[in-house]
C-alpha positions as a Markdown table, in Angstrom:
| # | Residue | x | y | z |
|---|---|---|---|---|
| 1 | Unk | -14.5 | -25.2 | -30.3 |
| 2 | Unk | -12.9 | -22.6 | -32.7 |
| 3 | Unk | -15.0 | -20.0 | -30.9 |
| 4 | Unk | -13.8 | -21.1 | -27.4 |
| 5 | Unk | -10.4 | -20.9 | -28.6 |
| 6 | Unk | -10.6 | -17.4 | -30.1 |
| 7 | Unk | -12.5 | -16.2 | -26.8 |
| 8 | Unk | -9.8 | -17.5 | -24.7 |
| 9 | Unk | -7.1 | -16.1 | -26.9 |
| 10 | Unk | -8.8 | -12.5 | -26.8 |
| 11 | Unk | -9.2 | -12.7 | -23.0 |
| 12 | Unk | -5.5 | -13.5 | -22.6 |
| 13 | Unk | -4.6 | -10.8 | -24.9 |
| 14 | Unk | -6.7 | -8.3 | -23.3 |
| 15 | Unk | -5.4 | -9.3 | -19.8 |
| 16 | Unk | -1.9 | -8.8 | -21.0 |
| 17 | Unk | -2.5 | -5.5 | -22.5 |
| 18 | Unk | -4.3 | -4.3 | -19.2 |
| 19 | Unk | -1.4 | -5.6 | -17.2 |
| 20 | Unk | 1.0 | -3.7 | -19.2 |
| 21 | Unk | -0.9 | -0.6 | -19.3 |
| 22 | Unk | -1.3 | -0.7 | -15.4 |
| 23 | Unk | 2.5 | -1.1 | -14.9 |
| 24 | Unk | 3.4 | 1.8 | -17.5 |
| 25 | Unk | 1.6 | 4.0 | -14.9 |
| 26 | Unk | 3.8 | 3.1 | -12.2 |
| 27 | Unk | 6.2 | 5.6 | -10.4 |
| 28 | Unk | 9.3 | 5.9 | -12.6 |
| 29 | Unk | 10.9 | 8.9 | -11.3 |
| 30 | Unk | 10.8 | 11.5 | -8.5 |
| 31 | Unk | 9.0 | 14.8 | -9.2 |
| 32 | Unk | 10.7 | 18.1 | -8.3 |
| 33 | Unk | 8.0 | 20.8 | -8.1 |
| 34 | Unk | 4.7 | 20.8 | -6.2 |
| 35 | Unk | 2.8 | 20.8 | -9.6 |
| 36 | Unk | 4.9 | 17.7 | -10.6 |
| 37 | Unk | 3.9 | 16.0 | -7.3 |
| 38 | Unk | 0.2 | 16.6 | -7.8 |
| 39 | Unk | 0.5 | 15.4 | -11.5 |
| 40 | Unk | 2.1 | 12.2 | -10.3 |
| 41 | Unk | -0.6 | 11.2 | -7.7 |
| 42 | Unk | -2.3 | 8.8 | -10.3 |
| 43 | Unk | 1.1 | 7.1 | -10.7 |
| 44 | Unk | 1.4 | 6.9 | -6.8 |
| 45 | Unk | -2.0 | 5.2 | -6.7 |
| 46 | Unk | -1.0 | 2.8 | -9.6 |
| 47 | Unk | 2.1 | 2.0 | -7.6 |
| 48 | Unk | 0.2 | 1.4 | -4.4 |
| 49 | Unk | -2.4 | -0.8 | -6.1 |
| 50 | Unk | 0.2 | -2.8 | -7.9 |
| 51 | Unk | 2.1 | -3.4 | -4.5 |
| 52 | Unk | -1.3 | -4.3 | -2.9 |
| 53 | Unk | -2.0 | -6.9 | -5.7 |
| 54 | Unk | 1.4 | -8.2 | -6.6 |
| 55 | Unk | 2.3 | -11.0 | -4.0 |
| 56 | Unk | 5.7 | -9.9 | -2.3 |
| 57 | Unk | 7.5 | -13.1 | -3.3 |
| 58 | Unk | 6.9 | -12.2 | -7.0 |
| 59 | Unk | 8.9 | -9.7 | -9.0 |
| 60 | Unk | 11.2 | -8.9 | -6.1 |
| 61 | Unk | 13.3 | -6.4 | -7.9 |
| 62 | Unk | 10.3 | -4.4 | -9.1 |
| 63 | Unk | 9.0 | -4.5 | -5.6 |
| 64 | Unk | 12.2 | -2.9 | -4.2 |
| 65 | Unk | 12.3 | -0.4 | -7.0 |
| 66 | Unk | 8.5 | 0.7 | -6.3 |
| 67 | Unk | 9.3 | 0.9 | -2.5 |
| 68 | Unk | 12.3 | 3.0 | -3.1 |
| 69 | Unk | 10.3 | 5.4 | -5.5 |
| 70 | Unk | 7.3 | 5.5 | -3.1 |
| 71 | Unk | 9.4 | 6.2 | 0.0 |
| 72 | Unk | 11.2 | 8.9 | -2.0 |
| 73 | Unk | 7.9 | 10.3 | -3.0 |
| 74 | Unk | 6.5 | 10.3 | 0.5 |
| 75 | Unk | 9.6 | 11.8 | 1.9 |
| 76 | Unk | 9.4 | 14.8 | -0.5 |
| 77 | Unk | 5.6 | 15.2 | -1.0 |
| 78 | Unk | 4.4 | 18.6 | -0.4 |
| 79 | Unk | 0.7 | 17.4 | 0.0 |
| 80 | Unk | 0.8 | 14.1 | 2.0 |
| 81 | Unk | 2.1 | 13.8 | 5.5 |
| 82 | Unk | 2.4 | 10.5 | 7.4 |
| 83 | Unk | 2.5 | 10.6 | 11.3 |
| 84 | Unk | 4.5 | 7.7 | 12.8 |
| 85 | Unk | 3.6 | 6.3 | 16.2 |
| 86 | Unk | 5.7 | 3.8 | 17.8 |
| 87 | Unk | 2.7 | 2.4 | 19.6 |
| 88 | Unk | 1.0 | 1.4 | 16.5 |
| 89 | Unk | 4.2 | 0.4 | 14.4 |
| 90 | Unk | 5.0 | -2.3 | 16.7 |
| 91 | Unk | 3.7 | -4.9 | 14.2 |
| 92 | Unk | 6.5 | -4.1 | 11.7 |
| 93 | Unk | 9.1 | -5.5 | 14.1 |
| 94 | Unk | 9.0 | -9.1 | 12.7 |
| 95 | Unk | 8.2 | -8.2 | 9.2 |
| 96 | Unk | 9.5 | -4.8 | 8.5 |
| 97 | Unk | 8.3 | -4.9 | 4.9 |
| 98 | Unk | 5.0 | -4.0 | 6.5 |
| 99 | Unk | 6.1 | -0.6 | 7.2 |
| 100 | Unk | 6.0 | 0.5 | 3.4 |
| 101 | Unk | 2.5 | -1.1 | 3.3 |
| 102 | Unk | 1.4 | 1.0 | 6.2 |
| 103 | Unk | 2.8 | 4.2 | 4.5 |
| 104 | Unk | 1.1 | 3.2 | 1.3 |
| 105 | Unk | -2.2 | 2.6 | 2.9 |
| 106 | Unk | -2.1 | 6.0 | 4.6 |
| 107 | Unk | -1.0 | 7.7 | 1.3 |
| 108 | Unk | -3.8 | 6.3 | -0.6 |
| 109 | Unk | -6.3 | 7.3 | 2.1 |
| 110 | Unk | -4.9 | 11.0 | 2.1 |
| 111 | Unk | -4.9 | 11.1 | -1.7 |
| 112 | Unk | -8.5 | 9.8 | -1.9 |
| 113 | Unk | -9.6 | 12.1 | 0.8 |
| 114 | Unk | -8.5 | 15.5 | -0.2 |
| 115 | Unk | -5.2 | 15.2 | 1.5 |
| 116 | Unk | -6.6 | 14.3 | 4.9 |
| 117 | Unk | -4.3 | 14.5 | 7.8 |
| 118 | Unk | -6.7 | 12.6 | 10.1 |
| 119 | Unk | -4.1 | 10.5 | 12.1 |
| 120 | Unk | -6.7 | 7.9 | 13.3 |
| 121 | Unk | -8.1 | 7.2 | 9.7 |
| 122 | Unk | -4.7 | 7.5 | 8.1 |
| 123 | Unk | -3.3 | 4.9 | 10.7 |
| 124 | Unk | -6.3 | 2.6 | 10.2 |
| 125 | Unk | -5.8 | 2.7 | 6.4 |
| 126 | Unk | -2.3 | 2.0 | 6.9 |
| 127 | Unk | -2.7 | -1.0 | 9.2 |
| 128 | Unk | -5.5 | -2.4 | 6.9 |
| 129 | Unk | -3.0 | -2.2 | 4.1 |
| 130 | Unk | -0.5 | -4.1 | 6.0 |
| 131 | Unk | -3.1 | -6.6 | 7.1 |
| 132 | Unk | -4.1 | -7.2 | 3.5 |
| 133 | Unk | -0.5 | -8.0 | 2.7 |
| 134 | Unk | 0.1 | -10.2 | 5.8 |
| 135 | Unk | -3.2 | -12.3 | 4.8 |
| 136 | Unk | -1.6 | -13.1 | 1.4 |
| 137 | Unk | 1.0 | -14.8 | 3.0 |
| 138 | Unk | 4.8 | -14.8 | 2.2 |
| 139 | Unk | 5.6 | -13.3 | 5.7 |
| 140 | Unk | 6.8 | -14.5 | 9.1 |
| 141 | Unk | 3.8 | -15.4 | 11.4 |
| 142 | Unk | 3.5 | -12.7 | 14.1 |
| 143 | Unk | 1.3 | -12.7 | 17.2 |
| 144 | Unk | 1.3 | -8.8 | 17.1 |
| 145 | Unk | 0.0 | -8.8 | 13.4 |
| 146 | Unk | -2.4 | -11.6 | 14.1 |
| 147 | Unk | -4.1 | -9.5 | 17.0 |
| 148 | Unk | -4.6 | -6.6 | 14.4 |
| 149 | Unk | -6.1 | -9.0 | 11.9 |
| 150 | Unk | -8.4 | -10.1 | 14.6 |
| 151 | Unk | -9.3 | -6.7 | 16.0 |
| 152 | Unk | -10.1 | -5.6 | 12.4 |
| 153 | Unk | -12.3 | -8.8 | 11.7 |
| 154 | Unk | -14.1 | -8.1 | 15.1 |
| 155 | Unk | -14.6 | -4.4 | 14.5 |
| 156 | Unk | -12.3 | -3.2 | 17.2 |
| 157 | Unk | -9.3 | -1.9 | 15.1 |
| 158 | Unk | -10.4 | 1.7 | 15.1 |
| 159 | Unk | -10.8 | 1.7 | 18.8 |
| 160 | Unk | -7.3 | 0.1 | 19.3 |
| 161 | Unk | -5.8 | 2.6 | 17.0 |
| 162 | Unk | -7.4 | 5.5 | 19.1 |
| 163 | Unk | -6.0 | 4.2 | 22.2 |
| 164 | Unk | -2.6 | 3.6 | 20.9 |
| 165 | Unk | -2.5 | 7.2 | 19.6 |
| 166 | Unk | -3.6 | 8.5 | 22.9 |
| 167 | Unk | -0.8 | 6.8 | 24.9 |
| 168 | Unk | 2.5 | 8.8 | 25.4 |
């Protein structure tokens, strides 16, 4: 019984330390130079992972802080470019919080793929990030978003994205 308590205590301690270590890597300030932006990419990815894994109903103040820092980083980034398309972003009307997750998914894709500017793949990554958050709950039910969830589950999301991008 002592070994079990010790093991559980150690597991909790390690979990706590890992959580603190992850949070210390989050964005905390906006870089100024291209070199600083590139050096901060690890922090951007840590912020995106934190946002993806922390329910939006928890730590609301920290969410807002990270949203603002991530948005400022994206607005000023010399390496990552996101193209917004109204045909695709229709799913953000009812749950406008999903816009930051769309942008974070695209950013993660771009950073993990040599600053890719592929609009289809970037949009796809962004939508999948929004789907991930939507599926976790805490947002208003939305027919538009549910359509995207179903398209992704049935393998039709990439074709839908391509179709939407080809519309004027």
